[in-house]
Amino acid sequence: MENNIYKFLILLFSVLFVTSTTAQRSINSQRPNIIVIMTDDLGYADVGFNGSKDIPTPNIDRIAQQGVVFTNGYTSYSVCSPSRAGFITGRYQQRFGYERNVQHRPNDPNMGLPQDEKTLAEVLKKVGYNTGIIGKWHLGNHISKHPLNRGFDYFYGHLGGGHMYFPKLLTIKDSRTASELETYRTWILENHTPVKTTKYLTDEFSEKAVSFIEQQKSNPFFLFVSYNAPHTPLQASEKYLQRFTHIEDKKRKTYAAMVSAVDDGVGEILNKLKTLGLEENTLVYFLSDNGGPEHRNASDNGPLRAGKSSIYEGGNRVPFAFRWPQKIPQMVYRYPVSALDIYSTVAAVAEVPIEYHKPLDGKNLIPFLTGVNKSRPHQTLFIRKFDDDLFSVIHGDYKLITKKSNKIKEIYDLNNDLSEQNNIAKEHPEIVAKLDSLRINWNNELIDPVFLGLIHTEMWKNRKKKTLENNNHESK
Ligand code: CA
């Protein structure tokens, strides 16, 4: 009799276990995979879907052609590190004092992303996603900031803001002992272990991204493919250079080759999704972390004024495309959207519970893309650049720029003056007043920067001094 009860209980638990794991699998199988492909310092006009003539990007264009082109896609800052802090938390990074490019300070726990902000990887992990980042991190070098301590299960990349591309140039094994300048030459980290690379870095990253997808094919996954290309140094392998014999300018040619390498990688990622049958239910984002620094890496922001680090459109209006075949039709979407929206959109589709005491600044774009909501996702988008004493406010079609403690105010009608050439502030004091009041209210919600930046390092000051000397020399 007792024996029978045991048998019954074992059977009952087995049934319950099988039922619950099956239910769990079925929930998980409905959750889409997420891939964010972020390039570094790519020009607005340097992708086919934004009209590039001299750099074909057929694979990146597949995302756009099968999904959404955001013509007015902005990042939340115009240089790398703060822009990435915004994307990965879904919040204006000025809210938590992240307004500068981080310094390489492996012993400083305050240099980088604050621990009480939640990364997209951390929240996705909580609902069962497997998470990986391949490429550039740039959110702090202290152990507490390491991707593996910020929600990622797998990391293959470099912690700093840029990197040399050829294996023979990576000569420093231990990044903790490297100087600021030397961080570009450190070995690549696989999780916490320095490893020797064998390929051109962009190819190396593409290969790792593809194998991550292969390994994770049975679980919902979040993969952040964070190419450091086409950030300087301008270095490209022969395989890609020979595609650009039609470009005479050497800098532009190398830059084009670097973009082409990224495009090949994107192709391999998309092909892998297709082969595994994951294409339909995977969200794929493609964007740049900020606009192109045209003089530095020979990028092209097209009609946009200025580039990286600027408050004008070239600074943070970036190539931006999105694909989710199962739910979102092909379209060109013209209302302004933000890289901050990625977090909110992904959190919504992955059913992630959000902590409301730290409100997200992004919007879930799905209702806007399916046509359920026909209004603008954002009434207003802001930037503050604390060290440069600059603000921008985009509200409707108008953009306010303030400089020098708001003594200088400019207004541009972005709908009719994309290149920001015609300052209409004098003719429209009422627009100045409206947008300036929005700016003041937003600024009141922010805090001052909580750590010093790259601009405060000796390396940066010396570089600036050198540039000034060169300019003086040239002008003589
Ligand atoms: Ca960048």
Tab-separated table of C-alpha atoms and ligand atoms in Angstrom:
chain	number	residue	atom	x	y	z
A	1	MET	CA	0.000	0.000	0.000
A	2	GLU	CA	2.726	2.448	1.099
A	3	ASN	CA	4.685	1.437	-2.001
A	4	ASN	CA	1.745	2.352	-4.225
A	5	ILE	CA	1.493	5.811	-2.652
A	6	TYR	CA	5.189	6.435	-3.390
A	7	LYS	CA	4.694	5.267	-6.980
A	8	PHE	CA	1.705	7.567	-7.332
A	9	LEU	CA	3.603	10.552	-5.908
A	10	ILE	CA	6.570	9.939	-8.213
A	11	LEU	CA	4.210	9.741	-11.189
A	12	LEU	CA	2.403	12.925	-10.111
A	13	PHE	CA	5.657	14.897	-9.714
A	14	SER	CA	6.901	13.597	-13.067
A	15	VAL	CA	3.715	14.755	-14.797
A	16	LEU	CA	3.883	18.146	-13.066
A	17	PHE	CA	7.559	18.561	-13.958
A	18	VAL	CA	7.045	17.638	-17.632
A	19	THR	CA	3.974	19.908	-17.881
A	20	SER	CA	5.747	22.865	-16.306
A	21	THR	CA	8.931	22.572	-18.396
A	22	THR	CA	6.856	22.145	-21.568
A	23	ALA	CA	4.855	25.234	-20.633
A	24	GLN	CA	8.079	27.095	-19.919
A	25	ARG	CA	9.523	26.066	-23.296
A	26	SER	CA	6.377	27.111	-25.092
A	27	ILE	CA	6.465	30.563	-23.430
A	28	ASN	CA	10.143	30.886	-24.271
A	29	SER	CA	9.658	29.786	-27.848
A	30	GLN	CA	7.220	32.646	-28.349
A	31	ARG	CA	9.647	35.213	-27.050
A	32	PRO	CA	11.570	36.755	-29.941
A	33	ASN	CA	15.338	36.902	-30.174
A	34	ILE	CA	16.963	40.311	-30.078
A	35	ILE	CA	20.031	41.400	-32.021
A	36	VAL	CA	21.368	44.939	-31.848
A	37	ILE	CA	24.129	45.662	-34.357
A	38	MET	CA	25.838	48.906	-33.422
A	39	THR	CA	28.602	50.432	-35.520
A	40	ASP	CA	31.006	53.061	-34.280
A	41	ASP	CA	31.227	56.532	-35.879
A	42	LEU	CA	29.455	55.528	-39.092
A	43	GLY	CA	28.343	58.468	-41.273
A	44	TYR	CA	24.617	59.054	-41.848
A	45	ALA	CA	24.992	58.764	-45.630
A	46	ASP	CA	27.362	55.777	-45.634
A	47	VAL	CA	24.769	53.023	-45.996
A	48	GLY	CA	22.875	52.105	-49.146
A	49	PHE	CA	19.502	52.723	-47.512
A	50	ASN	CA	20.484	56.328	-46.850
A	51	GLY	CA	21.732	56.841	-50.385
A	52	SER	CA	25.432	55.922	-50.310
A	53	LYS	CA	26.779	55.800	-53.852
A	54	ASP	CA	30.386	54.739	-53.325
A	55	ILE	CA	30.019	52.178	-50.496
A	56	PRO	CA	27.600	49.349	-51.321
A	57	THR	CA	26.040	47.823	-48.191
A	58	PRO	CA	23.711	45.150	-49.615
A	59	ASN	CA	23.503	43.192	-46.363
A	60	ILE	CA	22.810	46.100	-44.046
A	61	ASP	CA	20.245	47.183	-46.640
A	62	ARG	CA	18.469	43.830	-46.266
A	63	ILE	CA	17.477	44.876	-42.742
A	64	ALA	CA	16.089	48.124	-44.128
A	65	GLN	CA	14.394	46.588	-47.166
A	66	GLN	CA	12.691	43.870	-45.146
A	67	GLY	CA	11.892	46.191	-42.267
A	68	VAL	CA	11.889	49.807	-41.214
A	69	VAL	CA	14.142	52.687	-42.217
A	70	PHE	CA	14.130	55.379	-39.565
A	71	THR	CA	15.025	58.567	-41.436
A	72	ASN	CA	15.061	60.552	-38.193
A	73	GLY	CA	16.753	58.109	-35.856
A	74	TYR	CA	18.759	59.718	-33.054
A	75	THR	CA	21.118	58.467	-30.424
A	76	SER	CA	20.969	60.152	-27.020
A	77	TYR	CA	24.440	61.682	-27.328
A	78	SER	CA	26.969	62.535	-30.016
A	79	VAL	CA	29.999	60.622	-28.679
A	80	CYS	CA	30.451	56.931	-27.940
A	81	SER	CA	30.374	56.247	-24.227
A	82	PRO	CA	27.370	58.352	-23.107
A	83	SER	CA	25.411	57.289	-26.201
A	84	ARG	CA	25.945	53.644	-25.252
A	85	ALA	CA	25.014	54.325	-21.625
A	86	GLY	CA	21.708	55.756	-22.872
A	87	PHE	CA	20.993	52.861	-25.224
A	88	ILE	CA	21.761	50.148	-22.682
A	89	THR	CA	19.675	51.691	-19.877
A	90	GLY	CA	16.889	53.194	-21.974
A	91	ARG	CA	17.269	56.442	-20.017
A	92	TYR	CA	18.808	59.815	-20.715
A	93	GLN	CA	22.277	59.159	-19.365
A	94	GLN	CA	22.485	62.709	-17.992
A	95	ARG	CA	19.944	61.565	-15.404
A	96	PHE	CA	22.703	59.515	-13.771
A	97	GLY	CA	25.670	61.754	-14.502
A	98	TYR	CA	27.050	59.841	-17.484
A	99	GLU	CA	28.017	62.693	-19.767
A	100	ARG	CA	31.607	61.974	-20.718
A	101	ASN	CA	33.695	59.389	-22.525
A	102	VAL	CA	35.085	57.171	-19.771
A	103	GLN	CA	38.762	57.047	-18.871
A	104	HIS	CA	40.648	53.765	-18.656
A	105	ARG	CA	40.615	53.317	-14.863
A	106	PRO	CA	40.439	49.640	-13.883
A	107	ASN	CA	40.725	50.551	-10.183
A	108	ASP	CA	37.961	53.137	-10.089
A	109	PRO	CA	34.505	51.657	-9.330
A	110	ASN	CA	32.844	54.997	-10.121
A	111	MET	CA	34.226	55.301	-13.649
A	112	GLY	CA	31.435	54.026	-15.888
A	113	LEU	CA	27.862	52.787	-15.708
A	114	PRO	CA	26.425	53.190	-12.170
A	115	GLN	CA	25.449	49.897	-10.533
A	116	ASP	CA	21.913	50.999	-9.725
A	117	GLU	CA	21.000	51.466	-13.380
A	118	LYS	CA	19.639	48.314	-15.019
A	119	THR	CA	21.069	47.290	-18.373
A	120	LEU	CA	18.923	45.744	-21.076
A	121	ALA	CA	20.928	42.542	-20.659
A	122	GLU	CA	20.197	42.435	-16.905
A	123	VAL	CA	16.436	42.712	-17.352
A	124	LEU	CA	16.320	40.252	-20.258
A	125	LYS	CA	18.338	37.730	-18.286
A	126	LYS	CA	15.706	37.865	-15.547
A	127	VAL	CA	13.043	36.616	-17.965
A	128	GLY	CA	15.167	33.767	-19.303
A	129	TYR	CA	17.181	35.254	-22.137
A	130	ASN	CA	20.753	34.180	-22.797
A	131	THR	CA	22.800	37.299	-23.387
A	132	GLY	CA	25.995	38.028	-25.275
A	133	ILE	CA	28.047	41.008	-26.336
A	134	ILE	CA	30.632	40.869	-29.088
A	135	GLY	CA	32.940	43.858	-29.638
A	136	LYS	CA	33.262	47.226	-27.957
A	137	TRP	CA	32.025	47.806	-24.411
A	138	HIS	CA	33.168	51.313	-23.365
A	139	LEU	CA	31.025	51.527	-20.227
A	140	GLY	CA	33.823	51.211	-17.679
A	141	ASN	CA	36.867	49.017	-17.023
A	142	HIS	CA	36.459	48.315	-13.293
A	143	ILE	CA	35.587	44.683	-12.604
A	144	SER	CA	32.117	45.709	-11.365
A	145	LYS	CA	31.436	47.251	-14.806
A	146	HIS	CA	32.586	44.228	-16.801
A	147	PRO	CA	29.869	42.970	-19.199
A	148	LEU	CA	29.719	39.688	-17.250
A	149	ASN	CA	28.823	41.710	-14.162
A	150	ARG	CA	26.289	43.817	-16.059
A	151	GLY	CA	23.924	41.133	-17.302
A	152	PHE	CA	25.835	39.418	-20.085
A	153	ASP	CA	26.541	35.677	-20.076
A	154	TYR	CA	29.202	35.956	-22.751
A	155	PHE	CA	31.691	38.645	-23.793
A	156	TYR	CA	34.161	38.637	-26.625
A	157	GLY	CA	35.682	42.047	-27.221
A	158	HIS	CA	37.504	45.011	-25.729
A	159	LEU	CA	36.560	47.196	-22.796
A	160	GLY	CA	37.837	50.523	-24.161
A	161	GLY	CA	36.634	53.010	-26.742
A	162	GLY	CA	38.585	51.831	-29.790
A	163	HIS	CA	40.971	49.164	-30.993
A	164	MET	CA	43.632	48.221	-33.502
A	165	TYR	CA	42.343	45.776	-36.093
A	166	PHE	CA	45.262	43.490	-36.971
A	167	PRO	CA	46.374	40.662	-34.637
A	168	LYS	CA	50.049	41.642	-34.888
A	169	LEU	CA	49.233	45.090	-33.439
A	170	LEU	CA	47.645	43.657	-30.288
A	171	THR	CA	50.779	43.390	-28.202
A	172	ILE	CA	49.613	43.962	-24.622
A	173	LYS	CA	48.181	40.959	-22.843
A	174	ASP	CA	46.929	42.492	-19.623
A	175	SER	CA	44.628	45.455	-20.233
A	176	ARG	CA	44.704	46.408	-16.528
A	177	THR	CA	48.316	47.512	-16.767
A	178	ALA	CA	47.837	49.422	-20.034
A	179	SER	CA	47.931	53.212	-20.247
A	180	GLU	CA	45.037	55.133	-21.784
A	181	LEU	CA	46.777	55.135	-25.171
A	182	GLU	CA	47.809	51.499	-24.949
A	183	THR	CA	44.246	50.216	-24.496
A	184	TYR	CA	43.943	50.142	-28.301
A	185	ARG	CA	46.649	47.462	-28.369
A	186	THR	CA	45.445	45.044	-25.713
A	187	TRP	CA	44.494	41.423	-26.359
A	188	ILE	CA	40.846	40.720	-26.901
A	189	LEU	CA	38.980	39.389	-23.860
A	190	GLU	CA	36.873	36.265	-24.002
A	191	ASN	CA	34.845	36.726	-20.853
A	192	HIS	CA	37.708	37.529	-18.416
A	193	THR	CA	40.513	35.793	-20.336
A	194	PRO	CA	42.845	37.620	-22.729
A	195	VAL	CA	43.009	35.696	-26.016
A	196	LYS	CA	45.076	36.027	-29.174
A	197	THR	CA	43.111	36.911	-32.265
A	198	THR	CA	43.951	35.433	-35.638
A	199	LYS	CA	41.848	37.537	-38.009
A	200	TYR	CA	41.108	41.125	-38.979
A	201	LEU	CA	39.119	42.259	-35.944
A	202	THR	CA	35.818	42.934	-37.718
A	203	ASP	CA	35.904	39.414	-39.229
A	204	GLU	CA	36.787	38.012	-35.822
A	205	PHE	CA	33.752	39.693	-34.241
A	206	SER	CA	31.417	38.598	-37.060
A	207	GLU	CA	32.526	35.001	-36.662
A	208	LYS	CA	31.927	35.065	-32.901
A	209	ALA	CA	28.495	36.637	-33.396
A	210	VAL	CA	27.511	33.857	-35.781
A	211	SER	CA	28.698	31.113	-33.440
A	212	PHE	CA	26.837	32.713	-30.517
A	213	ILE	CA	23.620	32.538	-32.558
A	214	GLU	CA	24.345	28.923	-33.499
A	215	GLN	CA	24.876	27.977	-29.843
A	216	GLN	CA	21.781	29.811	-28.628
A	217	LYS	CA	19.378	28.706	-31.338
A	218	SER	CA	17.103	26.818	-28.922
A	219	ASN	CA	16.770	29.604	-26.313
A	220	PRO	CA	15.574	33.166	-26.621
A	221	PHE	CA	18.730	35.267	-26.833
A	222	PHE	CA	19.888	38.871	-26.783
A	223	LEU	CA	23.027	39.543	-28.796
A	224	PHE	CA	24.678	42.966	-28.821
A	225	VAL	CA	27.043	43.049	-31.802
A	226	SER	CA	29.090	46.124	-31.062
A	227	TYR	CA	31.525	46.632	-33.941
A	228	ASN	CA	34.295	49.145	-33.198
A	229	ALA	CA	34.456	49.748	-36.965
A	230	PRO	CA	34.629	52.170	-38.651
A	231	HIS	CA	36.129	54.050	-35.667
A	232	THR	CA	39.772	55.087	-36.080
A	233	PRO	CA	42.497	53.881	-36.521
A	234	LEU	CA	41.724	53.496	-40.213
A	235	GLN	CA	42.887	49.944	-40.908
A	236	ALA	CA	41.461	47.547	-43.480
A	237	SER	CA	42.550	44.231	-44.893
A	238	GLU	CA	43.351	43.711	-48.577
A	239	LYS	CA	40.207	41.608	-49.076
A	240	TYR	CA	38.064	44.694	-48.477
A	241	LEU	CA	40.392	47.353	-49.862
A	242	GLN	CA	40.360	45.777	-53.294
A	243	ARG	CA	36.612	46.359	-53.526
A	244	PHE	CA	37.235	50.096	-53.630
A	245	THR	CA	39.639	50.738	-56.461
A	246	HIS	CA	37.161	53.408	-57.645
A	247	ILE	CA	37.869	55.547	-54.557
A	248	GLU	CA	41.046	57.587	-54.942
A	249	ASP	CA	41.188	59.287	-51.559
A	250	LYS	CA	43.183	56.910	-49.377
A	251	LYS	CA	41.364	57.697	-46.152
A	252	ARG	CA	37.941	57.337	-47.712
A	253	LYS	CA	39.020	54.140	-49.403
A	254	THR	CA	40.137	52.554	-46.141
A	255	TYR	CA	37.009	53.753	-44.382
A	256	ALA	CA	34.860	52.261	-47.160
A	257	ALA	CA	36.683	48.940	-46.820
A	258	MET	CA	36.028	48.944	-43.058
A	259	VAL	CA	32.308	49.553	-43.630
A	260	SER	CA	32.281	46.788	-46.222
A	261	ALA	CA	33.754	44.363	-43.676
A	262	VAL	CA	30.912	45.213	-41.295
A	263	ASP	CA	28.437	44.679	-44.126
A	264	ASP	CA	29.833	41.202	-44.787
A	265	GLY	CA	29.469	40.423	-41.087
A	266	VAL	CA	25.861	41.603	-41.074
A	267	GLY	CA	25.271	39.300	-44.063
A	268	GLU	CA	26.678	36.321	-42.180
A	269	ILE	CA	24.508	37.094	-39.150
A	270	LEU	CA	21.343	37.400	-41.265
A	271	ASN	CA	22.190	34.231	-43.194
A	272	LYS	CA	22.654	32.309	-39.971
A	273	LEU	CA	19.233	33.459	-38.729
A	274	LYS	CA	17.684	32.314	-41.990
A	275	THR	CA	19.401	28.910	-41.998
A	276	LEU	CA	18.282	28.248	-38.428
A	277	GLY	CA	14.709	29.339	-39.142
A	278	LEU	CA	15.005	32.239	-36.707
A	279	GLU	CA	14.573	35.047	-39.225
A	280	GLU	CA	10.847	35.643	-38.660
A	281	ASN	CA	10.918	35.966	-34.895
A	282	THR	CA	14.144	37.897	-34.348
A	283	LEU	CA	14.251	41.652	-33.901
A	284	VAL	CA	17.339	43.024	-35.643
A	285	TYR	CA	18.420	46.611	-35.092
A	286	PHE	CA	21.155	48.357	-37.021
A	287	LEU	CA	22.489	51.782	-36.007
A	288	SER	CA	25.588	53.838	-35.288
A	289	ASP	CA	26.432	55.061	-31.779
A	290	ASN	CA	26.883	58.628	-33.070
A	291	GLY	CA	27.379	60.521	-36.319
A	292	GLY	CA	30.499	60.352	-38.448
A	293	PRO	CA	33.540	62.461	-37.530
A	294	GLU	CA	33.967	63.376	-41.205
A	295	HIS	CA	37.496	64.811	-41.008
A	296	ARG	CA	38.854	62.117	-38.754
A	297	ASN	CA	37.646	58.910	-40.447
A	298	ALA	CA	36.483	60.260	-43.848
A	299	SER	CA	32.849	59.373	-43.123
A	300	ASP	CA	30.001	61.232	-44.829
A	301	ASN	CA	26.948	62.578	-43.028
A	302	GLY	CA	25.331	63.689	-46.287
A	303	PRO	CA	23.134	66.741	-45.915
A	304	LEU	CA	23.432	66.850	-42.139
A	305	ARG	CA	25.365	69.680	-40.505
A	306	ALA	CA	28.616	68.821	-38.677
A	307	GLY	CA	29.324	65.389	-37.174
A	308	LYS	CA	30.408	63.410	-34.131
A	309	SER	CA	30.399	65.354	-30.869
A	310	SER	CA	28.329	68.164	-32.405
A	311	ILE	CA	24.938	69.375	-31.239
A	312	TYR	CA	23.840	69.743	-34.883
A	313	GLU	CA	22.104	66.887	-36.723
A	314	GLY	CA	25.341	65.284	-37.936
A	315	GLY	CA	26.248	64.602	-34.310
A	316	ASN	CA	23.554	62.153	-33.335
A	317	ARG	CA	21.201	61.529	-36.257
A	318	VAL	CA	22.442	58.169	-37.439
A	319	PRO	CA	21.815	55.359	-39.926
A	320	PHE	CA	19.035	53.429	-38.207
A	321	ALA	CA	17.098	50.378	-39.423
A	322	PHE	CA	14.977	47.685	-37.790
A	323	ARG	CA	13.541	44.349	-38.908
A	324	TRP	CA	11.035	41.973	-37.304
A	325	PRO	CA	9.378	40.117	-40.199
A	326	GLN	CA	6.797	38.306	-38.066
A	327	LYS	CA	5.181	41.519	-36.813
A	328	ILE	CA	6.390	44.628	-38.647
A	329	PRO	CA	5.849	45.400	-42.347
A	330	GLN	CA	8.378	47.146	-44.587
A	331	MET	CA	8.218	50.953	-44.313
A	332	VAL	CA	10.048	54.243	-44.126
A	333	TYR	CA	9.259	55.874	-40.789
A	334	ARG	CA	9.820	59.626	-40.600
A	335	TYR	CA	8.844	60.730	-37.107
A	336	PRO	CA	11.856	61.142	-34.806
A	337	VAL	CA	12.818	58.035	-32.853
A	338	SER	CA	15.619	57.433	-30.387
A	339	ALA	CA	18.124	54.701	-29.576
A	340	LEU	CA	16.484	54.883	-26.121
A	341	ASP	CA	13.397	53.307	-27.723
A	342	ILE	CA	15.231	50.010	-28.246
A	343	TYR	CA	15.116	49.236	-24.505
A	344	SER	CA	11.429	50.100	-24.149
A	345	THR	CA	10.436	48.205	-27.294
A	346	VAL	CA	12.416	45.107	-26.383
A	347	ALA	CA	11.187	45.180	-22.782
A	348	ALA	CA	7.604	45.274	-24.042
A	349	VAL	CA	7.919	42.427	-26.539
A	350	ALA	CA	9.928	40.274	-24.107
A	351	GLU	CA	7.436	41.056	-21.317
A	352	VAL	CA	10.052	42.398	-18.965
A	353	PRO	CA	8.707	44.001	-15.790
A	354	ILE	CA	9.941	47.598	-15.581
A	355	GLU	CA	10.911	49.408	-12.385
A	356	TYR	CA	8.748	52.481	-12.448
A	357	HIS	CA	10.737	54.467	-9.912
A	358	LYS	CA	13.320	54.891	-12.663
A	359	PRO	CA	11.230	55.821	-15.659
A	360	LEU	CA	12.443	54.932	-19.112
A	361	ASP	CA	12.822	57.771	-21.586
A	362	GLY	CA	12.290	55.581	-24.654
A	363	LYS	CA	8.989	54.469	-26.157
A	364	ASN	CA	7.767	51.060	-27.207
A	365	LEU	CA	7.662	51.693	-30.951
A	366	ILE	CA	5.634	48.613	-31.912
A	367	PRO	CA	2.193	50.328	-31.760
A	368	PHE	CA	3.584	53.180	-33.847
A	369	LEU	CA	5.016	50.842	-36.477
A	370	THR	CA	1.877	48.707	-36.725
A	371	GLY	CA	-0.228	51.847	-37.200
A	372	VAL	CA	-2.196	51.394	-33.964
A	373	ASN	CA	-0.801	54.710	-32.765
A	374	LYS	CA	-0.512	57.301	-35.505
A	375	SER	CA	0.953	60.126	-33.413
A	376	ARG	CA	4.609	60.990	-32.831
A	377	PRO	CA	6.407	58.624	-30.449
A	378	HIS	CA	8.275	61.602	-28.989
A	379	GLN	CA	6.930	65.102	-28.611
A	380	THR	CA	10.422	66.207	-27.589
A	381	LEU	CA	13.985	64.896	-27.726
A	382	PHE	CA	16.842	66.474	-25.777
A	383	ILE	CA	20.606	66.627	-25.562
A	384	ARG	CA	22.765	68.385	-22.991
A	385	LYS	CA	26.532	68.611	-23.387
A	386	PHE	CA	27.644	69.722	-19.967
A	387	ASP	CA	31.329	70.439	-20.700
A	388	ASP	CA	30.565	72.340	-23.890
A	389	ASP	CA	27.673	74.299	-22.372
A	390	LEU	CA	25.305	73.219	-25.166
A	391	PHE	CA	21.722	72.006	-25.410
A	392	SER	CA	19.465	70.870	-28.199
A	393	VAL	CA	15.711	70.402	-28.065
A	394	ILE	CA	13.767	68.865	-30.927
A	395	HIS	CA	10.058	69.547	-30.543
A	396	GLY	CA	7.766	68.856	-33.461
A	397	ASP	CA	9.581	70.041	-36.581
A	398	TYR	CA	11.601	72.655	-34.726
A	399	LYS	CA	14.974	72.406	-33.101
A	400	LEU	CA	16.361	74.758	-30.500
A	401	ILE	CA	20.088	74.984	-29.896
A	402	THR	CA	21.483	76.988	-26.988
A	403	LYS	CA	25.125	77.914	-26.466
A	404	LYS	CA	27.174	79.822	-23.888
A	405	SER	CA	24.822	79.659	-20.897
A	406	ASN	CA	21.893	80.136	-23.240
A	407	LYS	CA	23.063	83.569	-24.409
A	408	ILE	CA	23.011	82.237	-27.987
A	409	LYS	CA	19.806	80.659	-29.193
A	410	GLU	CA	19.172	79.166	-32.610
A	411	ILE	CA	15.989	77.731	-34.090
A	412	TYR	CA	15.865	75.522	-37.178
A	413	ASP	CA	12.867	74.157	-39.027
A	414	LEU	CA	14.128	70.620	-39.654
A	415	ASN	CA	11.303	69.838	-42.040
A	416	ASN	CA	12.353	72.577	-44.472
A	417	ASP	CA	15.951	73.141	-43.439
A	418	LEU	CA	17.517	69.735	-42.883
A	419	SER	CA	21.051	71.179	-43.032
A	420	GLU	CA	20.359	73.741	-40.271
A	421	GLN	CA	21.480	76.746	-42.326
A	422	ASN	CA	18.705	79.198	-41.617
A	423	ASN	CA	18.432	80.277	-37.971
A	424	ILE	CA	14.891	81.625	-37.527
A	425	ALA	CA	15.104	82.427	-33.795
A	426	LYS	CA	14.632	86.189	-34.326
A	427	GLU	CA	11.503	85.731	-36.409
A	428	HIS	CA	9.971	83.265	-33.946
A	429	PRO	CA	10.483	84.331	-30.328
A	430	GLU	CA	7.398	82.304	-29.371
A	431	ILE	CA	9.081	79.066	-30.560
A	432	VAL	CA	12.250	79.994	-28.679
A	433	ALA	CA	10.238	80.579	-25.497
A	434	LYS	CA	8.296	77.311	-25.788
A	435	LEU	CA	11.291	75.077	-26.486
A	436	ASP	CA	13.436	76.857	-23.936
A	437	SER	CA	10.880	76.180	-21.218
A	438	LEU	CA	10.942	72.485	-22.157
A	439	ARG	CA	14.743	72.596	-21.936
A	440	ILE	CA	14.696	74.172	-18.475
A	441	ASN	CA	12.218	71.626	-17.133
A	442	TRP	CA	14.246	68.718	-18.490
A	443	ASN	CA	17.527	70.127	-17.238
A	444	ASN	CA	16.055	70.292	-13.736
A	445	GLU	CA	15.707	66.509	-13.790
A	446	LEU	CA	19.416	65.945	-14.510
A	447	ILE	CA	22.501	65.774	-12.336
A	448	ASP	CA	26.037	66.990	-12.991
A	449	PRO	CA	28.553	64.499	-14.410
A	450	VAL	CA	29.688	62.019	-11.742
A	451	PHE	CA	33.109	61.164	-13.202
A	452	LEU	CA	35.859	62.898	-15.140
A	453	GLY	CA	36.235	62.061	-18.814
A	454	LEU	CA	38.759	61.352	-21.505
A	455	ILE	CA	39.014	65.108	-22.124
A	456	HIS	CA	40.567	65.481	-18.651
A	457	THR	CA	43.435	63.066	-19.325
A	458	GLU	CA	46.973	64.194	-20.158
A	459	MET	CA	46.769	62.158	-23.365
A	460	TRP	CA	43.806	64.164	-24.584
A	461	LYS	CA	45.278	67.518	-23.568
A	462	ASN	CA	48.518	66.690	-25.404
A	463	ARG	CA	46.611	65.619	-28.484
A	464	LYS	CA	44.623	68.850	-28.458
A	465	LYS	CA	47.813	70.890	-28.022
A	466	LYS	CA	49.374	69.042	-30.953
A	467	THR	CA	46.343	69.666	-33.174
A	468	LEU	CA	46.429	73.377	-32.301
A	469	GLU	CA	50.152	73.568	-33.065
A	470	ASN	CA	49.620	71.813	-36.398
A	471	ASN	CA	46.774	74.151	-37.272
A	472	ASN	CA	48.890	77.210	-36.381
A	473	HIS	CA	51.731	75.824	-38.415
A	474	GLU	CA	49.476	75.203	-41.404
A	475	SER	CA	47.932	78.653	-41.218
A	476	LYS	CA	51.336	80.366	-41.240
B	1	CA	CA	31.337	56.319	-31.573
